[in-house]
Short mmCIF file of C-alpha atoms and ligand atoms in Angstrom, two decimals:
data_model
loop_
_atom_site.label_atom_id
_atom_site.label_comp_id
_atom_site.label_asym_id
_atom_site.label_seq_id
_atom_site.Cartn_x
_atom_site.Cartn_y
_atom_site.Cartn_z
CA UNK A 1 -36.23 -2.25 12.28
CA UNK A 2 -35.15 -2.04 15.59
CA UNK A 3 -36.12 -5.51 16.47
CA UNK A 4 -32.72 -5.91 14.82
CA UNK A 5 -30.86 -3.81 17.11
CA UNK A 6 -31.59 -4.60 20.69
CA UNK A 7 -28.89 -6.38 21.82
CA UNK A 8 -25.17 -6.88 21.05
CA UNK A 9 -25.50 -10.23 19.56
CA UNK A 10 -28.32 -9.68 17.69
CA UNK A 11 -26.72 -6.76 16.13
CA UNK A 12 -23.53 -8.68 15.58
CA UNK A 13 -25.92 -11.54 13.98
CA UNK A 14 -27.45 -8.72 11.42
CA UNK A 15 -24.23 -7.12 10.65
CA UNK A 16 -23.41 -7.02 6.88
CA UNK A 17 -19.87 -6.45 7.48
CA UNK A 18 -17.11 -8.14 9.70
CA UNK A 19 -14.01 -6.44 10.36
CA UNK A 20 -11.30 -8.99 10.47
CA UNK A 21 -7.79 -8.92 10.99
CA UNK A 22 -6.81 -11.25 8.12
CA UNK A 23 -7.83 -8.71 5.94
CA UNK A 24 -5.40 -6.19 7.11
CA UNK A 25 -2.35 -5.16 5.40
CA UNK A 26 0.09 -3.18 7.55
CA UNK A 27 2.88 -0.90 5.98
CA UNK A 28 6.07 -1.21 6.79
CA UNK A 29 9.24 1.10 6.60
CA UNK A 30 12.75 -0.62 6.33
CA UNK A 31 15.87 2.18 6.39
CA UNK A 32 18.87 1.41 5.11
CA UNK A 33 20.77 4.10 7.17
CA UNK A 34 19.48 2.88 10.63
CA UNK A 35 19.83 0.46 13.41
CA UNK A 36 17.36 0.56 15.83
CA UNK A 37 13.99 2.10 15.04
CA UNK A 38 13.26 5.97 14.62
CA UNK A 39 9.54 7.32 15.09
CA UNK A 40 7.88 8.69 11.99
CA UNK A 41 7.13 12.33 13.61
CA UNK A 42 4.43 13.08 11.08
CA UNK A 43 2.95 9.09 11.76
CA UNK A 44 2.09 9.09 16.05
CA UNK A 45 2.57 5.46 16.45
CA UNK A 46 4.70 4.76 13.79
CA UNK A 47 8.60 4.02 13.29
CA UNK A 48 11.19 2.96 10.57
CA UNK A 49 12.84 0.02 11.07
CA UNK A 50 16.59 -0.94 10.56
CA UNK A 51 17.59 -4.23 8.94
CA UNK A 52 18.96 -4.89 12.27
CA UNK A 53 15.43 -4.96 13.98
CA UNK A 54 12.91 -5.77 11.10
CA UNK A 55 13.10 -9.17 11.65
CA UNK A 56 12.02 -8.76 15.03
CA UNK A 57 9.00 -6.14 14.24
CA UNK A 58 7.70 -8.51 11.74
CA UNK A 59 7.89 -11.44 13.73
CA UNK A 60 5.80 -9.40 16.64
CA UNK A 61 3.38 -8.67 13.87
CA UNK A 62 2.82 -12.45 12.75
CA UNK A 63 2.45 -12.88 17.11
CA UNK A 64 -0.73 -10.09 16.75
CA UNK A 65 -2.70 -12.05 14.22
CA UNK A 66 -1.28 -9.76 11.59
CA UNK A 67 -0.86 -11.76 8.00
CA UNK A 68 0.55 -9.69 5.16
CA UNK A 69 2.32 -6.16 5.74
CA UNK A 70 3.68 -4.20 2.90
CA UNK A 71 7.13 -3.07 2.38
CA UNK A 72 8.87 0.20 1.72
CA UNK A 73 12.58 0.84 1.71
CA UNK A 74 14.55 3.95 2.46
CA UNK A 75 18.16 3.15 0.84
CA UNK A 76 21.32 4.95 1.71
CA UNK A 77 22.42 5.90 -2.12
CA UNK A 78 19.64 7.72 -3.91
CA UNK A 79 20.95 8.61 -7.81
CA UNK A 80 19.45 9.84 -10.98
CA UNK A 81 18.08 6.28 -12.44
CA UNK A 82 17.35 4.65 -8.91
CA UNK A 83 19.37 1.79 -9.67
CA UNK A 84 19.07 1.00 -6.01
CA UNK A 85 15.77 0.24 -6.26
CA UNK A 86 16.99 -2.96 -8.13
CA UNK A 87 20.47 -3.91 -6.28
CA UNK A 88 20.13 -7.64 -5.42
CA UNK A 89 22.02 -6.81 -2.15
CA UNK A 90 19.31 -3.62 -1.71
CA UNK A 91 17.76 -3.00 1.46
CA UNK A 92 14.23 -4.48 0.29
CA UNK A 93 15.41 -7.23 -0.93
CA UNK A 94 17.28 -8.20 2.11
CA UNK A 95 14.17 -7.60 4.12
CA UNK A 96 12.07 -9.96 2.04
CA UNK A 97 15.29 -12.56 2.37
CA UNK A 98 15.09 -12.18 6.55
CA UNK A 99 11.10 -12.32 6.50
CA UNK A 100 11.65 -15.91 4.15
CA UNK A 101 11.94 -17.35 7.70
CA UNK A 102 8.80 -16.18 9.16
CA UNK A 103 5.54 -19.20 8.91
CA UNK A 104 2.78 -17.15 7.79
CA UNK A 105 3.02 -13.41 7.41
CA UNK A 106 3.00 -12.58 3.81
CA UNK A 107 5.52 -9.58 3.30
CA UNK A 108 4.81 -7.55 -0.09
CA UNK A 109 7.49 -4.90 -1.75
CA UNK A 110 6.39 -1.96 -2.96
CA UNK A 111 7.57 -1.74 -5.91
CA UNK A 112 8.24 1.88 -7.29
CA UNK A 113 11.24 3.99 -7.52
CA UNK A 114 10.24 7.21 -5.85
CA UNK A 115 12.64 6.20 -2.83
CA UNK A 116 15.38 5.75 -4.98
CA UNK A 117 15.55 8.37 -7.49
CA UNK A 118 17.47 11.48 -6.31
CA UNK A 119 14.47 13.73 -7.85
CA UNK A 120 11.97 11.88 -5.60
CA UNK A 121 10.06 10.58 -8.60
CA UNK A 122 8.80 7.52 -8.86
CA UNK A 123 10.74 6.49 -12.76
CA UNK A 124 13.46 7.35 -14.91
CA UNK A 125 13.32 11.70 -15.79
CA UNK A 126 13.57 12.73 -19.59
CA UNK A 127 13.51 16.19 -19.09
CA UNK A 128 11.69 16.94 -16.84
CA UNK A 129 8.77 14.50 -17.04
CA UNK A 130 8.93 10.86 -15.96
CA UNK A 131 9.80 8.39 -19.29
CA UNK A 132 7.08 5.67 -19.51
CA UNK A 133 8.72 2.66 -21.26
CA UNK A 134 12.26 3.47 -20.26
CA UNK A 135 10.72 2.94 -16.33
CA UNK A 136 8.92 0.12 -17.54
CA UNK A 137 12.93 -1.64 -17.99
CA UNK A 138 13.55 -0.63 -14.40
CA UNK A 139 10.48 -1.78 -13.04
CA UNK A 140 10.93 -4.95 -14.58
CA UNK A 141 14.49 -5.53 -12.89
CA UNK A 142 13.17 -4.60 -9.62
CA UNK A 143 10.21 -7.22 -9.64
CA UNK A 144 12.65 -9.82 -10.73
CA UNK A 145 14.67 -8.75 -7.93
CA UNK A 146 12.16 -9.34 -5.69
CA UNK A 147 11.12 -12.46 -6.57
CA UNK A 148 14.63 -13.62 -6.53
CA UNK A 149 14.65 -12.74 -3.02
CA UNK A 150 11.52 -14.74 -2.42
CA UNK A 151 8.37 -12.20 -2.89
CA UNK A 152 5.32 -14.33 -3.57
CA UNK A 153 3.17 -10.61 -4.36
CA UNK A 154 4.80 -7.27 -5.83
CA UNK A 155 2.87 -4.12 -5.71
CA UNK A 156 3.89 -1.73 -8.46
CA UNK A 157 2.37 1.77 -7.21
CA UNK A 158 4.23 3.88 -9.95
CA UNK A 159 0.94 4.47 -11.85
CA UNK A 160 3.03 4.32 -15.40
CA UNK A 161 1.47 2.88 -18.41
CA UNK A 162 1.43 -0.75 -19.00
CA UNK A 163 3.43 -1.67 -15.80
CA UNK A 164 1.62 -4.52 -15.08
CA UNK A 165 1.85 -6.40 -18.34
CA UNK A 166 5.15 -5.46 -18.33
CA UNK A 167 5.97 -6.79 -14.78
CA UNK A 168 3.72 -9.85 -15.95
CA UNK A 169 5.81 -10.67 -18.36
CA UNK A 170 8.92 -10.46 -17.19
CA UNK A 171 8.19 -12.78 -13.92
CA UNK A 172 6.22 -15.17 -16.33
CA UNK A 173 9.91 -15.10 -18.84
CA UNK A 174 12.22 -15.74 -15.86
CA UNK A 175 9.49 -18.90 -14.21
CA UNK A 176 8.31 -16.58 -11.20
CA UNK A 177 4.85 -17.75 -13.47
CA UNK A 178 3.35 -18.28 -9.18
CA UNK A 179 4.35 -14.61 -7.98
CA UNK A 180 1.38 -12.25 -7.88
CA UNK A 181 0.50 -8.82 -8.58
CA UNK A 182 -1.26 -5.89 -6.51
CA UNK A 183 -1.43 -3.48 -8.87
CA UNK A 184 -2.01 0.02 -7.87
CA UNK A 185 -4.53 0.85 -10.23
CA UNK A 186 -6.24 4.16 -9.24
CA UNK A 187 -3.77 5.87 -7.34
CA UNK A 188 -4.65 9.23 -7.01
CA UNK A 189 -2.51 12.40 -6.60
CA UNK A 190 -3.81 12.90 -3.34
CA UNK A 191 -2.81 15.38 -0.44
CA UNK A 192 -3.48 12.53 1.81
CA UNK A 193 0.30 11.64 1.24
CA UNK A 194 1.85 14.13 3.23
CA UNK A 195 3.16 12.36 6.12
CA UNK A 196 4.31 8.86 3.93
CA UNK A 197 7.08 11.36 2.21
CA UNK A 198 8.46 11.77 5.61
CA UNK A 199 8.07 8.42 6.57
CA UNK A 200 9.55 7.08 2.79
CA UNK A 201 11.65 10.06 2.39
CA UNK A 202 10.22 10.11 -1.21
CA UNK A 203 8.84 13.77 -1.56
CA UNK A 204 9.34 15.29 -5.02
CA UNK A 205 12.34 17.46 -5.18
CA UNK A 206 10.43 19.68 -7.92
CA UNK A 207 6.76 19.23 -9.27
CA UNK A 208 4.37 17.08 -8.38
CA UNK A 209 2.95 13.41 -9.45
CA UNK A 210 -0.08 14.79 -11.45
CA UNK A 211 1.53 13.55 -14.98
CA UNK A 212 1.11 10.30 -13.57
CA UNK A 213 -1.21 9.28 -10.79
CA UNK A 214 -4.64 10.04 -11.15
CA UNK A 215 -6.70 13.33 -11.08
CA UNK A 216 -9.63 13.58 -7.70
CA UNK A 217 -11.97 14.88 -9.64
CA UNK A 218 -12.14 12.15 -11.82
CA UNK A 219 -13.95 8.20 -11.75
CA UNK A 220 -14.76 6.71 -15.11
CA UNK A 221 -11.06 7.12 -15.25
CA UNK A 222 -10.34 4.86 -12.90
CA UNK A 223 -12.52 2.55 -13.58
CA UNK A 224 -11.04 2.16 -16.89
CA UNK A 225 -7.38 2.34 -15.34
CA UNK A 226 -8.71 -0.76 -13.24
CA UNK A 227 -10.22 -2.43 -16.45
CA UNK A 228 -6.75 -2.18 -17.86
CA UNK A 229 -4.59 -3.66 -15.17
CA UNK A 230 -7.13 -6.55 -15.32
CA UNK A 231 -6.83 -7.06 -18.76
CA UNK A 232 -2.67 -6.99 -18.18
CA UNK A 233 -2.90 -9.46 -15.18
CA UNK A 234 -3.58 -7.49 -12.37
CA UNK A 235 -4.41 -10.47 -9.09
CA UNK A 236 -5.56 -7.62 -7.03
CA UNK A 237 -6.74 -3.98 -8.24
CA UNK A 238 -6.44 -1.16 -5.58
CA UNK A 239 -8.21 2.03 -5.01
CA UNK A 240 -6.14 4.37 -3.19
CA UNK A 241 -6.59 6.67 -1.10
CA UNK A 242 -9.90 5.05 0.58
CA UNK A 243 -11.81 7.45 2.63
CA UNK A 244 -12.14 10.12 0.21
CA UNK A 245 -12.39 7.68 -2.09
CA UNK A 246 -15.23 5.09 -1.15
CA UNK A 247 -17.26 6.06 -4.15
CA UNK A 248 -14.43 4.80 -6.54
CA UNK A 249 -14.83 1.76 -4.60
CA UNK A 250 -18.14 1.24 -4.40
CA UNK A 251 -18.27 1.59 -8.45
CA UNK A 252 -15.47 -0.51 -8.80
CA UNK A 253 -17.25 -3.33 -6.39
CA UNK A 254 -20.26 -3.13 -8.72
CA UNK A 255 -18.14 -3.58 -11.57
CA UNK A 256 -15.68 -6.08 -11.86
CA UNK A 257 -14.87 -9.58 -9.69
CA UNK A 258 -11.35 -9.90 -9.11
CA UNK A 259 -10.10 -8.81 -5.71
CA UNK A 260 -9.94 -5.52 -4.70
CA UNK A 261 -7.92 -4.12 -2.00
CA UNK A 262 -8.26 -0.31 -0.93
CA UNK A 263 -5.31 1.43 0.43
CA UNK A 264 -5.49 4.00 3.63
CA UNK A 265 -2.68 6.12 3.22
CA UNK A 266 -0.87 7.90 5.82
CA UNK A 267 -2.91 11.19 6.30
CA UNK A 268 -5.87 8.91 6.96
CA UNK A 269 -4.06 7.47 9.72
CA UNK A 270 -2.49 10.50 11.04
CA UNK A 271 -5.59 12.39 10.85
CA UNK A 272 -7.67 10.04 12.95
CA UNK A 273 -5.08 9.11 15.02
CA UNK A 274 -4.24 12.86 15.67
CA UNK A 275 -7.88 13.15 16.42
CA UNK A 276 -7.94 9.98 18.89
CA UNK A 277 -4.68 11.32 20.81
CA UNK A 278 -5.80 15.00 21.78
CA UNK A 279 -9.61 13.47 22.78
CA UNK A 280 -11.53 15.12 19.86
CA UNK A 281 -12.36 11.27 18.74
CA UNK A 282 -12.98 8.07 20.55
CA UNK A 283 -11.23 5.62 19.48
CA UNK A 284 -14.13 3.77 18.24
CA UNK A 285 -13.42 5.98 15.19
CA UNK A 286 -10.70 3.78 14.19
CA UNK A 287 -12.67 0.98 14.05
CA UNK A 288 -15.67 3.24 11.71
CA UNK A 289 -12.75 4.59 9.39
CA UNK A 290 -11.85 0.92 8.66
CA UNK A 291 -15.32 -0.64 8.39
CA UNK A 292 -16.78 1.99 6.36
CA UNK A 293 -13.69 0.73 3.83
CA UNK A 294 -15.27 -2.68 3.65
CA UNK A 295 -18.60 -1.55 3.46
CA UNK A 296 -17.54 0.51 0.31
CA UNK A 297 -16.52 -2.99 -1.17
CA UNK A 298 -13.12 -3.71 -0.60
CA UNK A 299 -11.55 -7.48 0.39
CA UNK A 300 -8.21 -6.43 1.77
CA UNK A 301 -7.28 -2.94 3.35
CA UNK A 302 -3.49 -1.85 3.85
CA UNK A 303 -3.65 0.37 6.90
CA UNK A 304 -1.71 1.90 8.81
CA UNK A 305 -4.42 1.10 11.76
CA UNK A 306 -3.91 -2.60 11.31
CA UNK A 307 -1.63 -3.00 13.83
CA UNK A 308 -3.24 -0.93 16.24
CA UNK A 309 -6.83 -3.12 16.09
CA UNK A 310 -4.59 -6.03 16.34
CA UNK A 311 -3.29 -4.98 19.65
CA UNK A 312 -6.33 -3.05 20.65
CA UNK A 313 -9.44 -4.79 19.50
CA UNK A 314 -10.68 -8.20 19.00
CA UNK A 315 -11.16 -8.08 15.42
C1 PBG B 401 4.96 5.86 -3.82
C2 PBG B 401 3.90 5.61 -2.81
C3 PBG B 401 3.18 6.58 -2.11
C4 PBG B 401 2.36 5.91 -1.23
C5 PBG B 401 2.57 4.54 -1.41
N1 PBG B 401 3.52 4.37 -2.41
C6 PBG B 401 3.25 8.04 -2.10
C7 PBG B 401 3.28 8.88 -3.27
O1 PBG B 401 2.76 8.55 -4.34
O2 PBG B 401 3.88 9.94 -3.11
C8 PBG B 401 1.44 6.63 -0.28
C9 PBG B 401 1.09 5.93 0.92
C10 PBG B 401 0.57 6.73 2.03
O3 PBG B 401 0.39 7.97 2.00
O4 PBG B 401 0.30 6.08 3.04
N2 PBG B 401 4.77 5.36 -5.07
ZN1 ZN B 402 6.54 6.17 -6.32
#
């Protein structure tokens, strides 16, 4: 075997995976309340972004090879129903308007409400449980929202029940037949999410997600959640967290052909980065972390490292 080794461009030859920046997805936080840009303590390396300088940061992204980022907004007015979430005039959809000028990069909304909602939860409270079908209406205005604005890919990450027919069908009634879908299919409710409720200011102000995102310990479940976001008209299904998580992937690689991106969430980042700053890892790690992603079977990974290999590697 090690005939296949010996030198860097033989190795390169043999390798089974390439890690390629067109298949990164970097997140990006838009805040309402700023101008300027703020560092995301919990995120070394990352920053918030006011409409003022998005523009700016996303255009500097396109310059680094990057192609698609993903979008989160922090608004100014959270209230019960997070009917900010779906303001035409809203701080997302502005950012998708200003990005409408940009030649390539591919900017997709999140689309959830857990920014929005003053109990940090990402749909519309009866009691004190999240309503299915009464989010469903509010996740419907806020993809047509975002289409209006110009979105050519939402990314519903609420992990409520029949969101993406629902979403389907409402940008297939209205003519936005063309805009896709990157449905978060088996999102967990995962620790590894610490440091994005800083970032996204979208921490639960009581409980926890575990009524609606997915349980660790389980993965016929998911396989079946990503069976049924297929069968609604899911473009992409997602497996997030991804390191933890590569066995998910894996199965779900083995199992079904439509494209499937795998999301590295912020304590992934933070962890290895954390580890990278203070010496404990090389940075080669990075690149590892990411590969080991693709290897597992995914097409597309949103990291927070995308950026970062960009800038720092020739990938
Ligand atoms: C909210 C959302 C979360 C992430 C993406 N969208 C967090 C959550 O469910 O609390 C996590 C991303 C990350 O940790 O990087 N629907
Ligand atoms: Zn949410």
């Amino acid at each position: 075997m090690r005939r296949h080794r010996y030198s860097e461009t033989v190795r390169d030859l043999f390798s089974e995976t390439v890690l390629s920046v067109d298949k990164l997805i970097m997140p990006v936080f838009v805040d309402e309340n700023l101008t300027g840009t703020r560092p995301v303590s919990s995120m070394p390396g990352i920053s918030r972004y006011g409409l003022d300088t998005l523009p700016g940061y996303l255009a500097s992204l396109e310059d680094s090879g990057i192609r698609a980022a993903i979008l989160f907004g922090i608004p100014s007015r959270k209230d019960h129903d997070g009917t900010e979430a779906y303001n035409p005039r809203g701080i997302v959809q502005k950012s998708i308007r200003a990005a409408g000028t940009l030649n390539k990069l591919v900017v997709i909304p999140d689309l959830c409400m857990c920014e929005y909602t003053d109990s940090g939860h990402c749909g519309i409270l009866n009691g004190n449980g999240v309503s299915n079908d009464e989010t469903l209406e509010s996740y419907k205005k806020i993809a047509l929202s975002y289409a209006e604005a110009g979105a050519r890919i939402v990314a519903p990450s609420g992990m409520v029940d029949g969101q993406v027919a629902a979403i389907r069908l409402a940008l297939d009634d209205a003519g936005y037949n063309e805009v896709m879908i990157l449905a978060y299919s088996a999102k967990y409710a995962s620790t590894l999410y610490s440091p994005f409720r800083e970032a996204a200011d979208s921490k639960p102000a009581f409980g926890d997600r575990k009524s609606y995102q997915m349980d660790p310990r389980n993965v016929r479940e998911a396989l079946r959640e990503m069976e049924l976001d297929i069968s609604e008209g899911a473009d992409i299904i997602m497996v997030k967290p991804a390191l933890f998580y590569l066995d998910v992937l894996a199965r779900a690689r083995s199992r079904f052909d439509v494209p499937i991106a795998a999301y590295s969430v912020s304590a992934e980042y933070s962890m290895i980065m954390n580890g990278v700053n203070s010496g404990l890892l090389p940075p080669g790690s990075i690149n590892e972390a990411i590969v080991s992603i693709f290897r597992g079977g995914a097409d597309m990974v949103i990291t927070y490292f995308a950026e970062w290999l960009a800038r720092n590697q020739p990938v």
